Coordinates of C-alpha atoms and ligand atoms in Angstrom, one line a residue:
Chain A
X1 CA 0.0 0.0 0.0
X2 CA 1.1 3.4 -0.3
X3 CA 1.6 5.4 2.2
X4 CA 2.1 9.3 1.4
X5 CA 4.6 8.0 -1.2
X6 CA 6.4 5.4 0.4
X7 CA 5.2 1.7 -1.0
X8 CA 5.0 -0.4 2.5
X9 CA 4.3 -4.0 2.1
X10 CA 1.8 -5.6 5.3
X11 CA 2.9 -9.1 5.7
X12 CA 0.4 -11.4 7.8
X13 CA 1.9 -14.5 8.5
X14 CA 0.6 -17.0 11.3
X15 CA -1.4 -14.3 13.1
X16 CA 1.2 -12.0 13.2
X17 CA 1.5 -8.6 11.1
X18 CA 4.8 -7.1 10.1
X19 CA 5.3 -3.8 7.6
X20 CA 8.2 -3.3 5.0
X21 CA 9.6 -0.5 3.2
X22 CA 8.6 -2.1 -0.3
X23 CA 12.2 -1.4 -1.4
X24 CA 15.4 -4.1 -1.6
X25 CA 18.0 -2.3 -0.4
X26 CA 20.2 -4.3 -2.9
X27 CA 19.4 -3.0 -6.0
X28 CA 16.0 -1.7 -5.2
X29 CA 13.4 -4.2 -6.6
X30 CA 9.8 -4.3 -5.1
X31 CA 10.4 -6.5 -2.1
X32 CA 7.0 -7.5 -1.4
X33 CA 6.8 -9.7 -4.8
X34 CA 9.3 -11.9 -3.6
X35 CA 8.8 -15.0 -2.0
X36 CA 7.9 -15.7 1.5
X37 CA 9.6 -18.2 3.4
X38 CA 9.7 -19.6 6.7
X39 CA 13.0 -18.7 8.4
X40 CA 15.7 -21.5 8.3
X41 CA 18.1 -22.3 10.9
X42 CA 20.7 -25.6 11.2
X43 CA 23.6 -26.3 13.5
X44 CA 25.2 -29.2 11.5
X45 CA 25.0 -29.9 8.0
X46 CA 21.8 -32.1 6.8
X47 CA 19.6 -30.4 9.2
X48 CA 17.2 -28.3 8.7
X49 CA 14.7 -26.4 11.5
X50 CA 12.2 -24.3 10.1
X51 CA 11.2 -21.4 12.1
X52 CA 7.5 -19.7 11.2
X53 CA 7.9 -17.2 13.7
X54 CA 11.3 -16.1 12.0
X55 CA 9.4 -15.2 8.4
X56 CA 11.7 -14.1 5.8
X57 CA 10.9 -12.4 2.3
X58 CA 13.1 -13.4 -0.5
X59 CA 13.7 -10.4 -3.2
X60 CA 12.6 -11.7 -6.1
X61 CA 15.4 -9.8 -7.8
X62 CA 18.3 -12.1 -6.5
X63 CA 16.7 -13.8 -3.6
X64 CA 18.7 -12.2 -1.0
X65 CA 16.5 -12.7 2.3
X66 CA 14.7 -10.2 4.8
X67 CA 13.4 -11.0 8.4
X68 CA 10.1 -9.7 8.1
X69 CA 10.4 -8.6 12.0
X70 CA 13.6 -6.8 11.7
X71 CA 13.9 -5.8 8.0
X72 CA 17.3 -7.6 8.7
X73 CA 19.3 -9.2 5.8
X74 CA 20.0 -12.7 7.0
X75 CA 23.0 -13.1 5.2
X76 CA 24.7 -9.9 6.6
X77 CA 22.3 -8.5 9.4
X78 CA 24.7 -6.5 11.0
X79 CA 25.7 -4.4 7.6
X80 CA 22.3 -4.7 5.3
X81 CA 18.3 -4.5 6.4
X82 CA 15.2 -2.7 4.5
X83 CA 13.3 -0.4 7.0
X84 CA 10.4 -2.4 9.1
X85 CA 7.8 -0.8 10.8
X86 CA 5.7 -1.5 13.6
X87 CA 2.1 -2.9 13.3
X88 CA -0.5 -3.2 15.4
X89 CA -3.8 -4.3 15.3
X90 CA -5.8 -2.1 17.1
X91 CA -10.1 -2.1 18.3
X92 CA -11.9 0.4 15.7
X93 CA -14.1 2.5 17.9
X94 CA -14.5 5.1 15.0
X95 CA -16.0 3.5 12.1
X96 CA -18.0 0.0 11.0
X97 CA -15.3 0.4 8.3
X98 CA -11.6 -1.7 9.3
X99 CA -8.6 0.8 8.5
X100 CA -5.2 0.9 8.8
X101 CA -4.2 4.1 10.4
X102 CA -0.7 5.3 9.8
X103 CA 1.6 8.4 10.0
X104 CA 4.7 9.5 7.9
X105 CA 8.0 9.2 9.2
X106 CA 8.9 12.6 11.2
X107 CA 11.0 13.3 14.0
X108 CA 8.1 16.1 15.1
X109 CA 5.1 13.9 14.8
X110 CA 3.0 12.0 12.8
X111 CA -0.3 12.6 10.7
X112 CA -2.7 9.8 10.6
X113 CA -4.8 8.2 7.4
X114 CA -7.0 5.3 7.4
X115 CA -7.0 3.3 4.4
X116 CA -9.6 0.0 3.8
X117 CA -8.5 -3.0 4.8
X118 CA -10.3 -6.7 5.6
X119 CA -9.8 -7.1 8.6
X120 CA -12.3 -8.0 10.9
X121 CA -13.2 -6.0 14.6
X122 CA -9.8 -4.1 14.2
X123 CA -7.2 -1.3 12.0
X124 CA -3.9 -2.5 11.3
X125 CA -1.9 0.5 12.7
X126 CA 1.6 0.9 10.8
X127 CA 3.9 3.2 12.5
X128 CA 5.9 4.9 10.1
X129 CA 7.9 6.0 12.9
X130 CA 9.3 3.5 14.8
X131 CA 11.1 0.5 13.4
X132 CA 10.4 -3.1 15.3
X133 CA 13.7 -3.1 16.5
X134 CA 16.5 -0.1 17.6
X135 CA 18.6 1.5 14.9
X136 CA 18.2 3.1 12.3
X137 CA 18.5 2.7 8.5
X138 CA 22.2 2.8 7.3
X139 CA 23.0 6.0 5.7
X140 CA 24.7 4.1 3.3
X141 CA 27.2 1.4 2.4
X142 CA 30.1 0.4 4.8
X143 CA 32.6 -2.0 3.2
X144 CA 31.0 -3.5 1.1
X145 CA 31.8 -4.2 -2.3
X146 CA 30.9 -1.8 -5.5
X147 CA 27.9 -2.5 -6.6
X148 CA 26.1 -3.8 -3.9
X149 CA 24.0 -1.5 -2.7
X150 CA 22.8 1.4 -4.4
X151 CA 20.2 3.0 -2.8
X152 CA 19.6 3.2 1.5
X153 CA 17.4 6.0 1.6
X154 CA 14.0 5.7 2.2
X155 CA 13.0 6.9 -1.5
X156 CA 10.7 10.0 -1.8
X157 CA 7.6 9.8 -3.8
X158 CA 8.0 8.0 -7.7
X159 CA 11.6 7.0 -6.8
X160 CA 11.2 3.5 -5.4
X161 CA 12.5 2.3 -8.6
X162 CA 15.7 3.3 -11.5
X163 CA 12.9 3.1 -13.6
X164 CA 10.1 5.0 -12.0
X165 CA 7.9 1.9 -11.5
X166 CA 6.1 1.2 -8.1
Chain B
X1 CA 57.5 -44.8 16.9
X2 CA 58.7 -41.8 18.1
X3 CA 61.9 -40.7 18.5
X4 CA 62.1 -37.1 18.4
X5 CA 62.1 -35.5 21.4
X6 CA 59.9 -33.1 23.2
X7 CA 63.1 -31.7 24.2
X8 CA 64.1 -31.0 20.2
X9 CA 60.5 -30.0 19.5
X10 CA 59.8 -27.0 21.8
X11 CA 63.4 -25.7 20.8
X12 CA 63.2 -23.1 18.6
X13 CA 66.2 -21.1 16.3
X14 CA 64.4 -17.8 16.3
X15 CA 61.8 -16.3 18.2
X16 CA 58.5 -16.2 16.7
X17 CA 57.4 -13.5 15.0
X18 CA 61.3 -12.8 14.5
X19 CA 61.8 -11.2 10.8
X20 CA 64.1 -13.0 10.0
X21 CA 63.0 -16.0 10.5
X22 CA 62.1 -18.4 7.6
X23 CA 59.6 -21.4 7.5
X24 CA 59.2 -23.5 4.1
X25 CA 55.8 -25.1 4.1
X26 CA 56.3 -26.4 0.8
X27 CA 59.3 -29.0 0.7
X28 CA 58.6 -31.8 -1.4
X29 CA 60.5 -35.7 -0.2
X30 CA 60.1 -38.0 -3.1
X31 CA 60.7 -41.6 -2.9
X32 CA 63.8 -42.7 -4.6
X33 CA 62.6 -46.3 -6.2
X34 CA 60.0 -48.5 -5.0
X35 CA 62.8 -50.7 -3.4
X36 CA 63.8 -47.7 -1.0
X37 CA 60.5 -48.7 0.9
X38 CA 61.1 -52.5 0.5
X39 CA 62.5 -52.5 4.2
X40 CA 58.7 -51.0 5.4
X41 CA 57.1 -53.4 3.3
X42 CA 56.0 -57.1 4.5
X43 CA 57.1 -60.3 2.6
X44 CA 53.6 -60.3 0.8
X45 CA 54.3 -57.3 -0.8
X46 CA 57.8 -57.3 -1.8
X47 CA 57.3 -60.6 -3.7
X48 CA 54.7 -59.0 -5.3
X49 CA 56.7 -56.6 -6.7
X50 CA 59.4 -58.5 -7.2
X51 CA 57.7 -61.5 -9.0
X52 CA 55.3 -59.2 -11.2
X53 CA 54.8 -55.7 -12.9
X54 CA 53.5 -54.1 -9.9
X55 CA 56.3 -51.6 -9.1
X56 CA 54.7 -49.1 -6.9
X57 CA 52.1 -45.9 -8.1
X58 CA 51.7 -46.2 -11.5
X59 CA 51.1 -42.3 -11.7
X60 CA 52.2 -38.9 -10.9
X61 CA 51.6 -35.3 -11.2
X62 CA 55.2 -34.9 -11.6
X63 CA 56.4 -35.9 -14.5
X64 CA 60.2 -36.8 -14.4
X65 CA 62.3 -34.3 -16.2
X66 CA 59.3 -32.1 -16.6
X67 CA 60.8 -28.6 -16.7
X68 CA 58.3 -28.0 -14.0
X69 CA 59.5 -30.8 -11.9
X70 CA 63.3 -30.3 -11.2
X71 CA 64.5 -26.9 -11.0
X72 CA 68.5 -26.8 -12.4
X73 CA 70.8 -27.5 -9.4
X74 CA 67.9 -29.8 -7.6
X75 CA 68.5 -32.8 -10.0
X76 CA 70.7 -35.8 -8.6
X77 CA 73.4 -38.0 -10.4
X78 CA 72.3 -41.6 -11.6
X79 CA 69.2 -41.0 -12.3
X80 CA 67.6 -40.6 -9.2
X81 CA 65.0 -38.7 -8.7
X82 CA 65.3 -34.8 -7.5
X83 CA 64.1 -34.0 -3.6
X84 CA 64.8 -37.9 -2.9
X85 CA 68.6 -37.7 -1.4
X86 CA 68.0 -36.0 2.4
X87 CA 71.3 -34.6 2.7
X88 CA 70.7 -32.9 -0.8
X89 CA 67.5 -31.2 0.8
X90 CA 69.4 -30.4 3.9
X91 CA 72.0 -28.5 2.0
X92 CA 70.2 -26.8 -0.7
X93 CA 67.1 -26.1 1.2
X94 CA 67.4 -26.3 5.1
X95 CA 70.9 -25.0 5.1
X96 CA 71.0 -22.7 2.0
X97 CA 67.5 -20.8 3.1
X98 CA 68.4 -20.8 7.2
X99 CA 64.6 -22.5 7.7
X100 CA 63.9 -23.2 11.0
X101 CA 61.5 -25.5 9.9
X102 CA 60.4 -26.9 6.7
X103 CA 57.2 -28.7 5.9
X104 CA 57.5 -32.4 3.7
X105 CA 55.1 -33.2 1.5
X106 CA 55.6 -36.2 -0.3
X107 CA 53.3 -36.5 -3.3
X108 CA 53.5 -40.4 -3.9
X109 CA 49.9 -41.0 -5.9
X110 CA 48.8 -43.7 -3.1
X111 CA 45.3 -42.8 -5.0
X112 CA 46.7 -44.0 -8.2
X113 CA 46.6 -47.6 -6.6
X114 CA 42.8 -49.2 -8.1
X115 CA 43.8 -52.2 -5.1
X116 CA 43.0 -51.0 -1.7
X117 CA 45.2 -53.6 -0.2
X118 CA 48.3 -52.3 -2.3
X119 CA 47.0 -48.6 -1.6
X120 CA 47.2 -49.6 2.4
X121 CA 50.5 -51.1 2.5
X122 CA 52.1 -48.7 0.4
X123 CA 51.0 -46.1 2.5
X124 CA 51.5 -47.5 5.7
X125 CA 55.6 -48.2 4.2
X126 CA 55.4 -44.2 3.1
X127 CA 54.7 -43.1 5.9
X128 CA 57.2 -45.2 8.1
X129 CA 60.1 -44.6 5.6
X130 CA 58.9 -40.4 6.3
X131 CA 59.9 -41.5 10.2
X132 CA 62.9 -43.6 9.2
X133 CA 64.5 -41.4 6.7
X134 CA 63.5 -37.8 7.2
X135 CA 62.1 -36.9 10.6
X136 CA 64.6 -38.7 12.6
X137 CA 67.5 -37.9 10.8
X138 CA 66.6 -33.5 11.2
X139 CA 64.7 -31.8 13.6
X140 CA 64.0 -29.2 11.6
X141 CA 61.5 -31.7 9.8
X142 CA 57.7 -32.0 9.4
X143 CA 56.2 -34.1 7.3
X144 CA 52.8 -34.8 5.7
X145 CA 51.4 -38.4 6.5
X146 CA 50.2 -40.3 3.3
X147 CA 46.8 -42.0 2.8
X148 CA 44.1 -43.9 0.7
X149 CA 42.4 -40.9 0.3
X150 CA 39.7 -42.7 -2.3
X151 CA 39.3 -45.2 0.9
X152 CA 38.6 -42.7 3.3
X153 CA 38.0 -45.6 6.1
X154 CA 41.7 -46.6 5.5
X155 CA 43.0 -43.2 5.3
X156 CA 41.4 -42.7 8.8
X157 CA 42.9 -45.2 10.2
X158 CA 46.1 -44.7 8.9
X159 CA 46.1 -41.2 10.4
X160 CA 45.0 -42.8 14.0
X161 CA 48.1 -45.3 13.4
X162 CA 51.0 -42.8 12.8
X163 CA 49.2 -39.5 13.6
X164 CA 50.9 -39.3 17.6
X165 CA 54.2 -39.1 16.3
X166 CA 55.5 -35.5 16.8
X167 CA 57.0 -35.1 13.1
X168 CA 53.6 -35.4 11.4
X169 CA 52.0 -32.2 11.3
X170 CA 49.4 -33.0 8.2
X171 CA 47.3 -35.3 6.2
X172 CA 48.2 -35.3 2.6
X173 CA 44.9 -34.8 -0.1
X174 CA 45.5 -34.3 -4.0
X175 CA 43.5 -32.1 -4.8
X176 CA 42.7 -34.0 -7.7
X177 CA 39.8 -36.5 -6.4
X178 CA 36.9 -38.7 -7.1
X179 CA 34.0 -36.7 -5.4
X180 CA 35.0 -33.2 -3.5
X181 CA 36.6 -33.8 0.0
X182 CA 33.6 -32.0 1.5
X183 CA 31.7 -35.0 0.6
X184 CA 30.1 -37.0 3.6
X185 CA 31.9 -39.7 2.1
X186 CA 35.0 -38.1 3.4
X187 CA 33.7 -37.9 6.7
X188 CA 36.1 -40.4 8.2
X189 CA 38.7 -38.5 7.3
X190 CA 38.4 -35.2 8.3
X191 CA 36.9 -36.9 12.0
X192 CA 40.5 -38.5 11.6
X193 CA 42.2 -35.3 10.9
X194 CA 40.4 -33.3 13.3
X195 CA 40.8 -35.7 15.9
X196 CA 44.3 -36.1 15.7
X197 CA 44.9 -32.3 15.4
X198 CA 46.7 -32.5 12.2
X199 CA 45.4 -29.9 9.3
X200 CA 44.4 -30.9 6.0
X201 CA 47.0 -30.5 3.3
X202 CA 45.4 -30.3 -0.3
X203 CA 48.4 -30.3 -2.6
X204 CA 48.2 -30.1 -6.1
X205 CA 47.9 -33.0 -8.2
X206 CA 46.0 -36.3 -8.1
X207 CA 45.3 -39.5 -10.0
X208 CA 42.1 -40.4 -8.6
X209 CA 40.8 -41.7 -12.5
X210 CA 38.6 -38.8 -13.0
X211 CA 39.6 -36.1 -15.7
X212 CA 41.9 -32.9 -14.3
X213 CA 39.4 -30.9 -15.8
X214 CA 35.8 -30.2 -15.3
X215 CA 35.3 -30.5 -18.4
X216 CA 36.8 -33.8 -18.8
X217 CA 40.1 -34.8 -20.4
X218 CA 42.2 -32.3 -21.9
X219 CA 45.0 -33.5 -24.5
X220 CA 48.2 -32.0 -23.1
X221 CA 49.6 -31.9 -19.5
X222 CA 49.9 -28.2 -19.9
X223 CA 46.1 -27.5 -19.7
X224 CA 46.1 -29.8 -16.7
X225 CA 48.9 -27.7 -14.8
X226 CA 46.9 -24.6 -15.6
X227 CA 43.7 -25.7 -14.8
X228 CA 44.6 -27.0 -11.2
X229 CA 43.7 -23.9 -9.7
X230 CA 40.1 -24.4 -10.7
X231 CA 40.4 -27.6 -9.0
X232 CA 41.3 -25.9 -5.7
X233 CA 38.1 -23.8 -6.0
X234 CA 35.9 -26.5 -6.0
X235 CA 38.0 -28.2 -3.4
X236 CA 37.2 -24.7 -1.2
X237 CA 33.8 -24.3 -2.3
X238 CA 33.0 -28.4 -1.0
X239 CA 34.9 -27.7 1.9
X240 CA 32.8 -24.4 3.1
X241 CA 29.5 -25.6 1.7
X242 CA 29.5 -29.1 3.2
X243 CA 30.2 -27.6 6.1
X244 CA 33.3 -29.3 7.1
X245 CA 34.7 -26.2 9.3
X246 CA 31.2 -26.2 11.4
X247 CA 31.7 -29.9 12.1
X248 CA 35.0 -29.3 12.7
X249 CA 35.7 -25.5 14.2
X250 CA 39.3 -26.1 15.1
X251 CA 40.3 -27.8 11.9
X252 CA 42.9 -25.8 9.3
X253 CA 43.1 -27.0 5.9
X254 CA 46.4 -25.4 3.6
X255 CA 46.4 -25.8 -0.2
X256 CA 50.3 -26.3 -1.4
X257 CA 50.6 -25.1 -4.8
X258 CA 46.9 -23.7 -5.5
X259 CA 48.7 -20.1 -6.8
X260 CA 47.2 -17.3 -4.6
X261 CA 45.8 -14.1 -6.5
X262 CA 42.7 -15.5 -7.6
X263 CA 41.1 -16.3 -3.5
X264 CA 40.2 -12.4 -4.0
X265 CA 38.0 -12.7 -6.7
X266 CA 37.0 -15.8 -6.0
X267 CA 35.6 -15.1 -2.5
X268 CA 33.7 -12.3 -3.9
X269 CA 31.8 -14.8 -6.1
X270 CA 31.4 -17.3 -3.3
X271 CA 29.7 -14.6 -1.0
X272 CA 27.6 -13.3 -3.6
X273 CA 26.2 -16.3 -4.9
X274 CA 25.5 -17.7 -0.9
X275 CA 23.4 -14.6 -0.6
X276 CA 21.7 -16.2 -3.4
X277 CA 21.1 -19.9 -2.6
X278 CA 22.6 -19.7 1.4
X279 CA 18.5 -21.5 1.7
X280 CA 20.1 -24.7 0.6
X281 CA 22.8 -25.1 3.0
X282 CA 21.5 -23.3 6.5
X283 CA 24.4 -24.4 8.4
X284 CA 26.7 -21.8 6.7
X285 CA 25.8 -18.7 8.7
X286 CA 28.0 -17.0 7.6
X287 CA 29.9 -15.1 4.4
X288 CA 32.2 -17.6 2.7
X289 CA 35.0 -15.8 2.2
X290 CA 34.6 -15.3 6.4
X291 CA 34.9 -19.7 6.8
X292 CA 37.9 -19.4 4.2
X293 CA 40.0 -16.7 6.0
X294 CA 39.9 -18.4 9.6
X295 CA 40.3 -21.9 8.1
X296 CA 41.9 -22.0 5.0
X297 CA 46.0 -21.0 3.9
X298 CA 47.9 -20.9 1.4
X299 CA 51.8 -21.5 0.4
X300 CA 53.2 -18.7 -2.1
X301 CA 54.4 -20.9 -4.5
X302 CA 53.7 -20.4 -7.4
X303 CA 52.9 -16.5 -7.2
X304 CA 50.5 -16.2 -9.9
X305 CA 51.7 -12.6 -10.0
X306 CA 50.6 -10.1 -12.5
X307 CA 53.2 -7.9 -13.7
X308 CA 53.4 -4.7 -11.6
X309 CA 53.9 -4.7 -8.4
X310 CA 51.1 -2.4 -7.2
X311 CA 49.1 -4.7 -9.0
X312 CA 50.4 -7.7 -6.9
X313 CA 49.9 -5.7 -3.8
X314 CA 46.6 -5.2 -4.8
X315 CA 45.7 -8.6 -5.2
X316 CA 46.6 -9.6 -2.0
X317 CA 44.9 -7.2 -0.3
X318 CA 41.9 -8.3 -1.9
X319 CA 42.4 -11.6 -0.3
X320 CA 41.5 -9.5 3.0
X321 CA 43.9 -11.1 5.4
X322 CA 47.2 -11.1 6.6
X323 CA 47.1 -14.9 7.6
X324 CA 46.2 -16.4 5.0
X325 CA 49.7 -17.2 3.2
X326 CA 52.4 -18.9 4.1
X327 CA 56.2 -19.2 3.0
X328 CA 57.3 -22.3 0.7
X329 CA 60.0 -22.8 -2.0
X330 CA 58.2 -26.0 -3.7
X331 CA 61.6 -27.7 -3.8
X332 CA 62.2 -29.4 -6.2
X333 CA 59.5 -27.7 -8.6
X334 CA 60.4 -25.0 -10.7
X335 CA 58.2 -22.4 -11.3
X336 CA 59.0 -19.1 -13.3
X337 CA 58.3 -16.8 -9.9
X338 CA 60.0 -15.4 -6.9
X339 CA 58.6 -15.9 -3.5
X340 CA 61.0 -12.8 -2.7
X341 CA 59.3 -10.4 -4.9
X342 CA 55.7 -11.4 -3.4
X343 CA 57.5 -10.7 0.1
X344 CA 58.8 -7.2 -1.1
X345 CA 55.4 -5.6 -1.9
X346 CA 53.3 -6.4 1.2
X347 CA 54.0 -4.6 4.9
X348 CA 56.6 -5.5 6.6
X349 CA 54.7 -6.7 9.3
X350 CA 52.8 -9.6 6.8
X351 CA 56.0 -10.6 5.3
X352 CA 57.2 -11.4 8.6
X353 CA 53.8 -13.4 9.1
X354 CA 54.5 -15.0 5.8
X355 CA 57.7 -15.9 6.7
X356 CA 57.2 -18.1 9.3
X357 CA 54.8 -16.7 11.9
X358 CA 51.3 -18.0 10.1
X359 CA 53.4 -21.0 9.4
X360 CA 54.4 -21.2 13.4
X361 CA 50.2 -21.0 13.7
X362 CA 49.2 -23.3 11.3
X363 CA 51.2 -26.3 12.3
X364 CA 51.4 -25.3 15.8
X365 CA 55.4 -24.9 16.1
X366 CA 56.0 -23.6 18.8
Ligands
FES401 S1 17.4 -6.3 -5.7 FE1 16.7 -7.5 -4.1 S2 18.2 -9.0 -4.0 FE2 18.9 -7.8 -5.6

């Protein structure tokens, strides 16, 4: 959905919600196509624990995967994430209609719009404020190779891709 | 079995991390003629040889007179074969060069050998002519214990038979082999290695049966000298994605002859393809160029050097450590580079780890 220009995918996997920046921070493909997968840890080679609670989305640029909680690359979580934000489901006292109600991130404060959603006795509240997690978004690359990341920013409006494409 | 000392072990020539200091990881011992290991050798096996064609490995990545093989001043009167005569090596090499230590590999192609009983007892009569002939005869001596490596059951065991003794510092693997070491079908062997301490030594080479090549048989040994260090890549990338070094945290494996300044640009393609496809082996967690530079080294020779220096210096700092390499002449081999001009463009601080302090770390000389 699209949030006062910035494309935000709402994930809701096993009764939990989580918001994305719709962005890779890679090379800047529309996250939210990718795959979702459930997370995947292993001690020893041959096995293989599945973790639901540890979602990922897979770019589907290059696969490179995101913990839907954190925004966190798994490959590299300390150097590479995409912005997450909180969600909440919240009782709607206002309306028969369910909303999500959101704000912009600001450091000052935050206006609020309800868009239509199905979900039932509730509004999905995305808080473009606050990520899940402390930190913030890297201002950019550190060590890393040429070429691997391109864009960190949160894009403004009509520049989530090269191309222009949303 | 053992006859070194502690006593001559924990002496050391030089202090560690002393610049001037020199340790050859790369001295090769070869075995003169088959009969040189008749004395190691039961009565089964030297009627064998005596009574029939059997006259030891039928193979080797050494080809004699190979101008690749014996470097001028190396090669011995009557025939024999260069790096076989001790007191040669001890003058040319130990002596000439100072070392403090210097590393044996002996190359014999035990994985040449299609019966596993011959492949057994010729290793097991390697190995103790290694004790006999080399390490008790020089402290400054290490050697490389050689196995069955296409029987890695044997191999194990072979390892857990001589492994104690003090002058055995590693397991020899061609890098040439049947299926990649990381393989579960290696397993044994790499429990074996770990167990015992020892680090794994992939040198180049092999016999195993199987083309040199990928891409199956090329016509002329030249293609398969040049294309060995594509065999060391897939050697590495078994190795990390098999997850050897997360079975086996402590365990160093060192690649003798593999050439050096492609790791850089190799690691970067590793990493960026396991960002890719990490999904299908979970138990690398992390980057791996990151398994490679804690577990994996390298001897200098042969510097696969481009032409300028600042070039060379440039591709080994895109290797992105300074522990990674480790000095070795390759005696008897020849090869058309200098280790000394490799030494001359890094720090002075990594040449002195090249010299003989990541060598000192690897095989634990202390
Ligand atoms: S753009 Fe997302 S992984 Fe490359």
């Amino acid at each position: 959905m699209d949030l006062d220009g910035h494309s935000v995918g709402v994930f809701h996997v096993e009764g939990e919600y989580y918001a994305l920046l719709n962005w890779c921070p890679h090379q800047g493909a529309r996250l939210c196509e990718g795959r979702l997968w459930s997370g995947l840890e292993s001690d020893v080679p041959g096995d293989y624990a599945t973790r639901t609670d540890r979602a990922v989305i897979a770019c589907i640029y290059h696969g490179w995967e995101f913990d839907l909680r954190t925004g966190r690359s798994v490959c590299e979580p300390e150097r590479l994430r995409v912005r997450a934000y909180e969600v909440t489901v919240e009782p709607d006292h206002t309306s028969d209609q369910d909303g999500v109600t959101l704000g912009r991130p600001s450091r000052t404060n935050a206006t609020a719009r309800t868009f239509p959603v199905t979900v039932e006795h509730g509004n999905i509240v995305v808080d473009l404020r606050r990520t899940p997690v402390s930190g913030t978004v890297p201002n950019g690359p550190r060590n890393l190779s040429e070429g691997e990341i391109h864009h960190t920013h949160i894009p403004s409006e009509g520049s989530l891709q090269p191309g222009g494409t949303r | 079995m053992t006859s070194l000392s502690n006593t001559l072990r924990t002496e050391t020539p030089l202090a560690a991390g002393n610049v001037t200091e020199l340790i050859d990881g790369d001295v090769h011992n070869v075995i003169p003629d088959t009969h040189a290991l008749f004395p190691y050798l039961s009565d089964h096996w030297r009627e064998h040889i005596t009574n029939t064609l059997f006259k030891g490995v039928p193979e080797t990545s050494y080809p004699r007179w190979a101008p690749t093989t014996e470097r001028p001043g190396s090669e011995l009167p009557n025939w024999r074969q260069a790096g076989s005569d001790l007191s040669v090596v001890t003058r040319d090499v130990l002596d000439a060069d100072g070392l403090s230590y210097a590393v044996l590999c002996c190359t014999y192609a035990i994985d040449s050998l299609h019966n596993p009983d011959a492949a057994i007892a010729m290793a097991r009569a390697v190995n103790d002519w290694q004790i006999s002939e080399w390490l008790d005869k020089d402290e400054r001596l290490r050697a490389t214990i050689v196995v069955p490596t296409q029987l890695p059951a044997e191999a194990a065991r072979e390892i857990d038979r001589v492994g104690d003794h003090p002058g055995f510092v590693q397991v020899g693997m061609p890098v040439r082999s049947a299926v990649p070491y990381g393989s579960r079908l290696h397993a044994p062997l790499w429990e074996a290695i770990s167990r015992k301490r020892l680090v794994g030594a992939i040198h180049f080479g092999g016999a195993p049966g199987t083309p040199p090549t990928p891409s199956g048989w090329p016509s002329y040994y030249l293609e398969e000298h040049v294309g060995m260090a594509q065999v060391f890549q897939t050697q590495v990338v078994s190795l990390v994605t098999e997850g050897i070094f997360d079975l086996h945290p402590d365990l160093r494996v060192v690649l003798l002859e593999a050439g050096v300044t492609w790791m850089g640009p190799f690691l970067w393609r590793f990493d960026k393809e396991w960002r890719n496809l990490r999904r299908l082996v979970p138990w690398v967690k992390r980057a791996p160029s990151a398994y490679v530079r804690d577990h994996i080294r390298l001897t200098i020779q042969p510097v696969d050097a481009p032409p300028s220096d600042i070039q060379l210096r440039q591709a080994i700092e895109q290797i992105g450590s300074d522990e990674m390499l480790v000095y070795s002449s390759d005696y008897p081999h020849r090869h058309a580079s200098e280790p000394s001009r490799l030494l001359s463009v890094v720090t002075e601080a990594h040449a002195a780890r090249i010299r003989s302090a990541n060598a000192r770390a690897l095989w634990k000389l202390t």
